[in-house]
Amino acid sequence: MSESTPAPYPPRSGNGFALYLGSNVLLLLYILWAFIPDEFLEDTLGLTYLPMKYWAISLPIWSLTAIAVFAFAIYPAINMTLTPDVDDLRTITDEYSLPLQEYNPDGIPPVSDIPITEVSRVLYLQED
């Protein structure tokens, strides 16, 4: 079944449950490694090849810092580079613009874009 729907179906639910269990097991192992003293891990379990406890604190901090830098600096900068300039014609009209059409004054006007000249006239021109 190759649908692109978010609705649940058996293979997707099985994968989701496996990911849920796997992530909980990894979190439990991480917490145990972070809080159990090195002496206990070395003497009792014989584990001498684990990383330093420094990484138990620094890895989450570095990850959150990287996410924050991306969210507050890089992502807005990418959006600013993709935004057209103020004097670019695409800020006024594009291929999806709907021109103003004639309509019956007693009826509901059709959907259309308001021309920039009309917007400027209403907003900025002073009438005597």
C-alpha positions in Angstrom: 0.0 0.0 0.0 1.8 3.1 -1.2 -0.5 5.9 -0.1 0.7 9.2 1.0 -1.9 9.7 3.7 -1.3 10.4 7.4 -4.1 8.0 8.3 -2.9 5.0 10.3 -2.5 1.6 8.7 -0.8 -1.5 10.0 2.8 -1.1 8.7 2.9 2.5 9.9 1.5 1.7 13.3 4.0 -1.1 13.7 6.9 1.2 12.8 5.6 3.9 15.1 5.4 1.5 18.0 8.9 0.2 17.4 10.3 3.7 17.2 8.4 4.6 20.5 9.9 1.5 22.3 13.4 2.1 20.8 13.5 5.8 21.8 12.3 5.0 25.3 15.0 2.3 25.7 17.7 4.7 24.5 16.5 7.4 26.8 16.6 5.0 29.8 20.1 3.8 28.8 21.3 7.5 28.5 19.8 8.4 31.9 21.4 5.3 33.5 24.8 6.1 31.9 24.6 9.7 33.0 23.7 9.0 36.7 25.4 5.8 37.6 29.0 6.4 38.8 31.9 5.3 36.6 33.3 3.1 39.4 30.1 1.0 39.5 30.1 0.6 35.7 33.7 -0.4 35.6 33.9 -2.7 38.6 30.5 -4.4 38.5 29.6 -4.4 34.8 33.1 -4.3 33.3 32.3 -1.4 31.0 35.5 0.6 30.5 34.8 2.0 27.0 32.0 4.4 27.7 32.4 8.1 26.9 33.2 10.7 29.7 30.3 12.0 31.8 31.1 15.4 30.4 29.2 14.4 27.2 26.1 13.6 29.2 25.7 17.4 29.8 27.5 18.9 26.9 25.7 16.9 24.1 22.2 18.1 25.0 23.4 21.7 25.5 25.2 21.8 22.1 22.2 20.3 20.4 19.8 22.9 21.9 22.2 25.7 21.0 22.4 24.4 17.4 18.6 24.2 17.2 18.3 27.7 18.7 20.8 29.2 16.3 19.1 27.6 13.4 15.6 28.7 14.5 16.5 32.3 15.4 19.2 33.1 12.9 19.7 30.7 10.0 16.0 30.0 9.1 15.0 33.7 9.1 18.1 34.5 7.0 17.1 31.9 4.5 13.6 33.3 4.3 14.9 36.8 3.9 17.1 35.8 0.9 14.1 34.1 -0.7 11.9 37.2 -0.3 11.7 39.5 -3.4 12.9 43.1 -3.0 10.4 45.8 -2.3 10.6 47.3 -5.8 10.4 43.8 -7.5 7.3 43.4 -9.7 6.6 40.0 -8.0 5.6 41.9 -4.8 2.8 43.6 -6.7 1.5 40.8 -9.0 2.4 37.3 -10.0 1.0 34.4 -12.1 -1.7 33.7 -9.4 -3.1 37.2 -9.2 -6.8 37.6 -10.1 -7.5 40.9 -11.9 -10.5 43.0 -10.9 -13.6 42.1 -12.9 -16.8 43.9 -13.7 -19.7 42.9 -11.5 -23.2 43.8 -10.7 -23.3 46.5 -7.9 -26.2 44.8 -6.3 -24.5 41.4 -6.1 -21.5 40.0 -4.4 -18.2 41.0 -6.1 -16.1 38.2 -7.4 -12.8 37.3 -5.7 -9.9 39.4 -7.0 -6.8 41.1 -6.0 -7.0 44.8 -5.2 -4.6 46.8 -7.5 -1.7 48.5 -5.7 -2.8 51.8 -7.1 -6.2 51.5 -5.5 -4.7 50.6 -2.2 -2.3 53.5 -2.3 -5.1 55.9 -3.3 -7.3 54.9 -0.4 -4.5 54.8 2.2 -2.3 57.8 1.3 -4.3 60.3 -0.9 -6.1 62.9 1.1 -9.4 63.9 -0.2 -10.6 67.5 0.1 
